PDB file of C-alpha atoms and ligand atoms in Angstrom:
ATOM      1  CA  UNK A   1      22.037   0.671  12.725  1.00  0.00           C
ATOM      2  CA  UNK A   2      22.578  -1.335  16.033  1.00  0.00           C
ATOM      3  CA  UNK A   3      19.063  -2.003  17.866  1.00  0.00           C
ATOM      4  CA  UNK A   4      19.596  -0.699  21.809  1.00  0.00           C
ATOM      5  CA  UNK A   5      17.196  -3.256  22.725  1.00  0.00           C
ATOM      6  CA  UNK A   6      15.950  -6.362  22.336  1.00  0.00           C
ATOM      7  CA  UNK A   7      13.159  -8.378  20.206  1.00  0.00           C
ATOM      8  CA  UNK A   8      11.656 -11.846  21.590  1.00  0.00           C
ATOM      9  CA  UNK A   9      10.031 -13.457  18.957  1.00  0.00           C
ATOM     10  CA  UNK A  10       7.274 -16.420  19.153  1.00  0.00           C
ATOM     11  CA  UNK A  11       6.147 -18.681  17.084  1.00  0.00           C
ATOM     12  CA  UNK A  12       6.426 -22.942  16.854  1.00  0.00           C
ATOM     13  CA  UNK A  13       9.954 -22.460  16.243  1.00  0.00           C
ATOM     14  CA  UNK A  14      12.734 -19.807  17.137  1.00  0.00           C
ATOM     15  CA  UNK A  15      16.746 -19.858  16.251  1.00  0.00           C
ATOM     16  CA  UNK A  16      18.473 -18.174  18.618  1.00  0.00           C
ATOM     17  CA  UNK A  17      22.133 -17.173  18.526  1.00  0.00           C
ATOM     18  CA  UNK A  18      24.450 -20.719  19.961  1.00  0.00           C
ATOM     19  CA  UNK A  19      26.757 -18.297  22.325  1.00  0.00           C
ATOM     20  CA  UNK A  20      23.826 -16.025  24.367  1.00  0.00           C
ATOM     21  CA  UNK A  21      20.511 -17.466  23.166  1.00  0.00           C
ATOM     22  CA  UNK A  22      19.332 -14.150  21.896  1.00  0.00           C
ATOM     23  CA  UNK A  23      16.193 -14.597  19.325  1.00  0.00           C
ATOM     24  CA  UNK A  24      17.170 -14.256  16.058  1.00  0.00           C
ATOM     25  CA  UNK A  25      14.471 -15.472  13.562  1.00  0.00           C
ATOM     26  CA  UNK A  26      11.277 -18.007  13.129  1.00  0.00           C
ATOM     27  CA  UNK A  27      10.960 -20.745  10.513  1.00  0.00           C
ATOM     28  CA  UNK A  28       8.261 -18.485   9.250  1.00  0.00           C
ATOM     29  CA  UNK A  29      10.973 -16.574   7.818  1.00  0.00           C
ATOM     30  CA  UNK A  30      13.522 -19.312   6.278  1.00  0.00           C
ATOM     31  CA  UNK A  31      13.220 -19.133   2.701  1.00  0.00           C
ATOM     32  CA  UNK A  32      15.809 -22.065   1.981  1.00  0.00           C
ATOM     33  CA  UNK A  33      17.923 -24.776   4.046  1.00  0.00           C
ATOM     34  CA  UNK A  34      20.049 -24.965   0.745  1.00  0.00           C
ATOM     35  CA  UNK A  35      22.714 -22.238   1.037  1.00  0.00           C
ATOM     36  CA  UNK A  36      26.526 -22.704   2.291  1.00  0.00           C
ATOM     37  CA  UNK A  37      28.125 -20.381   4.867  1.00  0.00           C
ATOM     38  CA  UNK A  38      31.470 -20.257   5.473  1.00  0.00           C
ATOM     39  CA  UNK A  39      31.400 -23.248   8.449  1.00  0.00           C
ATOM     40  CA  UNK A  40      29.081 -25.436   6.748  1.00  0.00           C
ATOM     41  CA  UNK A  41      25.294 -25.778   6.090  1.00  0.00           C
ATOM     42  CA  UNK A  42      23.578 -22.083   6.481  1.00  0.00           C
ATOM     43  CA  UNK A  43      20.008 -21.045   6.267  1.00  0.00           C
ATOM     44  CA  UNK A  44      18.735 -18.183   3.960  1.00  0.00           C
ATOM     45  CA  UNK A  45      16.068 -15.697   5.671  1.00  0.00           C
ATOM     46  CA  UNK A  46      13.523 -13.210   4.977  1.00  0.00           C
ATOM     47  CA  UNK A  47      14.110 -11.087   7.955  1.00  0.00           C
ATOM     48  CA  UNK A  48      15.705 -11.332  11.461  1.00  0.00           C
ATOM     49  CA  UNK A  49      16.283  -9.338  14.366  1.00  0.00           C
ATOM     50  CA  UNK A  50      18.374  -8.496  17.141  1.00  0.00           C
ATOM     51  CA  UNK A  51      21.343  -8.144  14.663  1.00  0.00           C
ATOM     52  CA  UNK A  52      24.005  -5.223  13.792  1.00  0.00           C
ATOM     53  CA  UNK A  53      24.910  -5.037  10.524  1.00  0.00           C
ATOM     54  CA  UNK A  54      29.045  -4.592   9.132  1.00  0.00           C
ATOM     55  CA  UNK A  55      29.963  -2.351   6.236  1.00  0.00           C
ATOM     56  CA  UNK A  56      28.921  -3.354   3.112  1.00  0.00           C
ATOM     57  CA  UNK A  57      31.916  -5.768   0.591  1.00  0.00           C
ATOM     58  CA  UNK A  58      32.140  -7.079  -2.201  1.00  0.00           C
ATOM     59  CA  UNK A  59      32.389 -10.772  -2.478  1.00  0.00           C
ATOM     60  CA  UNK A  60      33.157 -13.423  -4.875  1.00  0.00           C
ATOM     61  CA  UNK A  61      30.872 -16.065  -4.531  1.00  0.00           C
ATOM     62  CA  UNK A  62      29.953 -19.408  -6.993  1.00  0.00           C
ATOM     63  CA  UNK A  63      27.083 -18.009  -7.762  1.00  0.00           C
ATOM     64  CA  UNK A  64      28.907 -14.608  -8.176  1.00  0.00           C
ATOM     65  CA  UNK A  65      29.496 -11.038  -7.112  1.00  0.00           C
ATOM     66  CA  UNK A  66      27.487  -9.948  -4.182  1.00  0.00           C
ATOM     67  CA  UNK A  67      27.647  -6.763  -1.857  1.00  0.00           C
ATOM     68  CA  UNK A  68      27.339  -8.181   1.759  1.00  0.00           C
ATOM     69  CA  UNK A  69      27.284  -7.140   4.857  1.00  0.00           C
ATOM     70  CA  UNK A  70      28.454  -9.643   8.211  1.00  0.00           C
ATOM     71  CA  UNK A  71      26.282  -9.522  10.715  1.00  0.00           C
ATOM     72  CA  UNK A  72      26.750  -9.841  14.424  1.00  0.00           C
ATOM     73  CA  UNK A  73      24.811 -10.836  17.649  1.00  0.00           C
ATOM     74  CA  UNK A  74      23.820  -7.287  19.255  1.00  0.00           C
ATOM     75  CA  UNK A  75      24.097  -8.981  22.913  1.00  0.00           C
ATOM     76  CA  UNK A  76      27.274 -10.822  22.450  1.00  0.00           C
ATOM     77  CA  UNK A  77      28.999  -9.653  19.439  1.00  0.00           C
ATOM     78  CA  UNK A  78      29.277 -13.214  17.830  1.00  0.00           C
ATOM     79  CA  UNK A  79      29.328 -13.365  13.909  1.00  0.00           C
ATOM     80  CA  UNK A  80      26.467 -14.860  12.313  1.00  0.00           C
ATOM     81  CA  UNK A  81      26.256 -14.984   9.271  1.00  0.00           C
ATOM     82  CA  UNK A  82      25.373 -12.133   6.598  1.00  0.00           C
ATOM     83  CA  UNK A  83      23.226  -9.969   4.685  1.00  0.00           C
ATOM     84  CA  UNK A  84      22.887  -9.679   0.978  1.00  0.00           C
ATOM     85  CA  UNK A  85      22.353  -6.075   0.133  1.00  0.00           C
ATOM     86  CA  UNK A  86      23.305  -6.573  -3.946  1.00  0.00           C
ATOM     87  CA  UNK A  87      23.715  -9.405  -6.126  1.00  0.00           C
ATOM     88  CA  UNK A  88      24.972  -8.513  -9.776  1.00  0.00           C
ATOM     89  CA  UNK A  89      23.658 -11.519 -11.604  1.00  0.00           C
ATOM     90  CA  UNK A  90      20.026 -11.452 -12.592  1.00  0.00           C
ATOM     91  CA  UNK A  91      19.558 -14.759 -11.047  1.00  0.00           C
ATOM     92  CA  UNK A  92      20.460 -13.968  -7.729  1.00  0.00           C
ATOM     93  CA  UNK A  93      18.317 -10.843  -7.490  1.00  0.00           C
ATOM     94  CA  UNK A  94      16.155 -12.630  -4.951  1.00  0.00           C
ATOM     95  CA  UNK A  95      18.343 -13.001  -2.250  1.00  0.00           C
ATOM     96  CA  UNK A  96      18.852  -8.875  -1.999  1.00  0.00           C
ATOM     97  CA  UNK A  97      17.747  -7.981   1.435  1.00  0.00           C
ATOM     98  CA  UNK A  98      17.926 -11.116   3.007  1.00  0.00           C
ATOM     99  CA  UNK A  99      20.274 -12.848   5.487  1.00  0.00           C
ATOM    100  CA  UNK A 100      21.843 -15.855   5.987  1.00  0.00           C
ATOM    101  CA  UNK A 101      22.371 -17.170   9.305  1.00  0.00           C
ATOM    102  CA  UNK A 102      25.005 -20.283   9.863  1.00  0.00           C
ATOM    103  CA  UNK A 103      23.230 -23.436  11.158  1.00  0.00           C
ATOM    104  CA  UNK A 104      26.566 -23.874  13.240  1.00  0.00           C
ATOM    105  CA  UNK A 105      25.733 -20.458  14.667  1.00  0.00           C
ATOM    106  CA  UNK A 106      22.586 -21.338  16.182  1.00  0.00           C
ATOM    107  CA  UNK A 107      20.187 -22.562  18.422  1.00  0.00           C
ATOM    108  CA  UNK A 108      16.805 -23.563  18.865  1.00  0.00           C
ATOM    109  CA  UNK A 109      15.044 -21.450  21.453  1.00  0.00           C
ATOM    110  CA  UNK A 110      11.679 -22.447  21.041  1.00  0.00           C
TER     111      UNK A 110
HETATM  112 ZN1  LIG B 201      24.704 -13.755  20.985  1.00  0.00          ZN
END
């Protein structure tokens, strides 16, 4: 699943991962400033890039079970946050497919 290579993304603004600056997403594709990661304040996303992706878990969340993935920097390794691959309650559906990325976790680029 790990990309070989890597994107560089443009745009008015770029996050980049804090420990090797790779690009990581625009704020075309935050969806919500509103979500909690597990150091603090964390950003929800429609898609990003230059990431590999863990094997799936289950976790317990307050807003419920969700099947997750952790995913890391594919220059430096660093944990970034995670993708949502299922949530069980109906009102969570949205966030299937989408990743959160730890503000802590990054930087801006661009
Ligand atoms: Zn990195």
């Amino acid at each position: 699943m790990g990309m070989k290579y890597r994107r560089y993304l443009a745009g008015e603004r770029v996050y980049g991962c804090a420990t090797c600056r790779t690009h990581l997403a625009t704020i075309h594709s935050m969806i919500s400033r509103a979500f909690n990661g597990q150091h603090g304040r964390a950003y929800l996303f429609d898609g990003v890039v230059n990431i590999v992706e863990g094997e799936p878990n289950d976790r317990q969340m307050t807003t419920g079970k969700h099947t997750v993935r952790d995913i890391y920097c594919v220059k430096c390794g660093a944990t970034l946050g995670w993708k949502y691959d299922r949530a069980y309650e109906g009102s969570q559906k949205y966030k299937e497919g989408k990743f959160i990325l730890e503000r802590n976790l990054l930087v801006d680029v661009q």
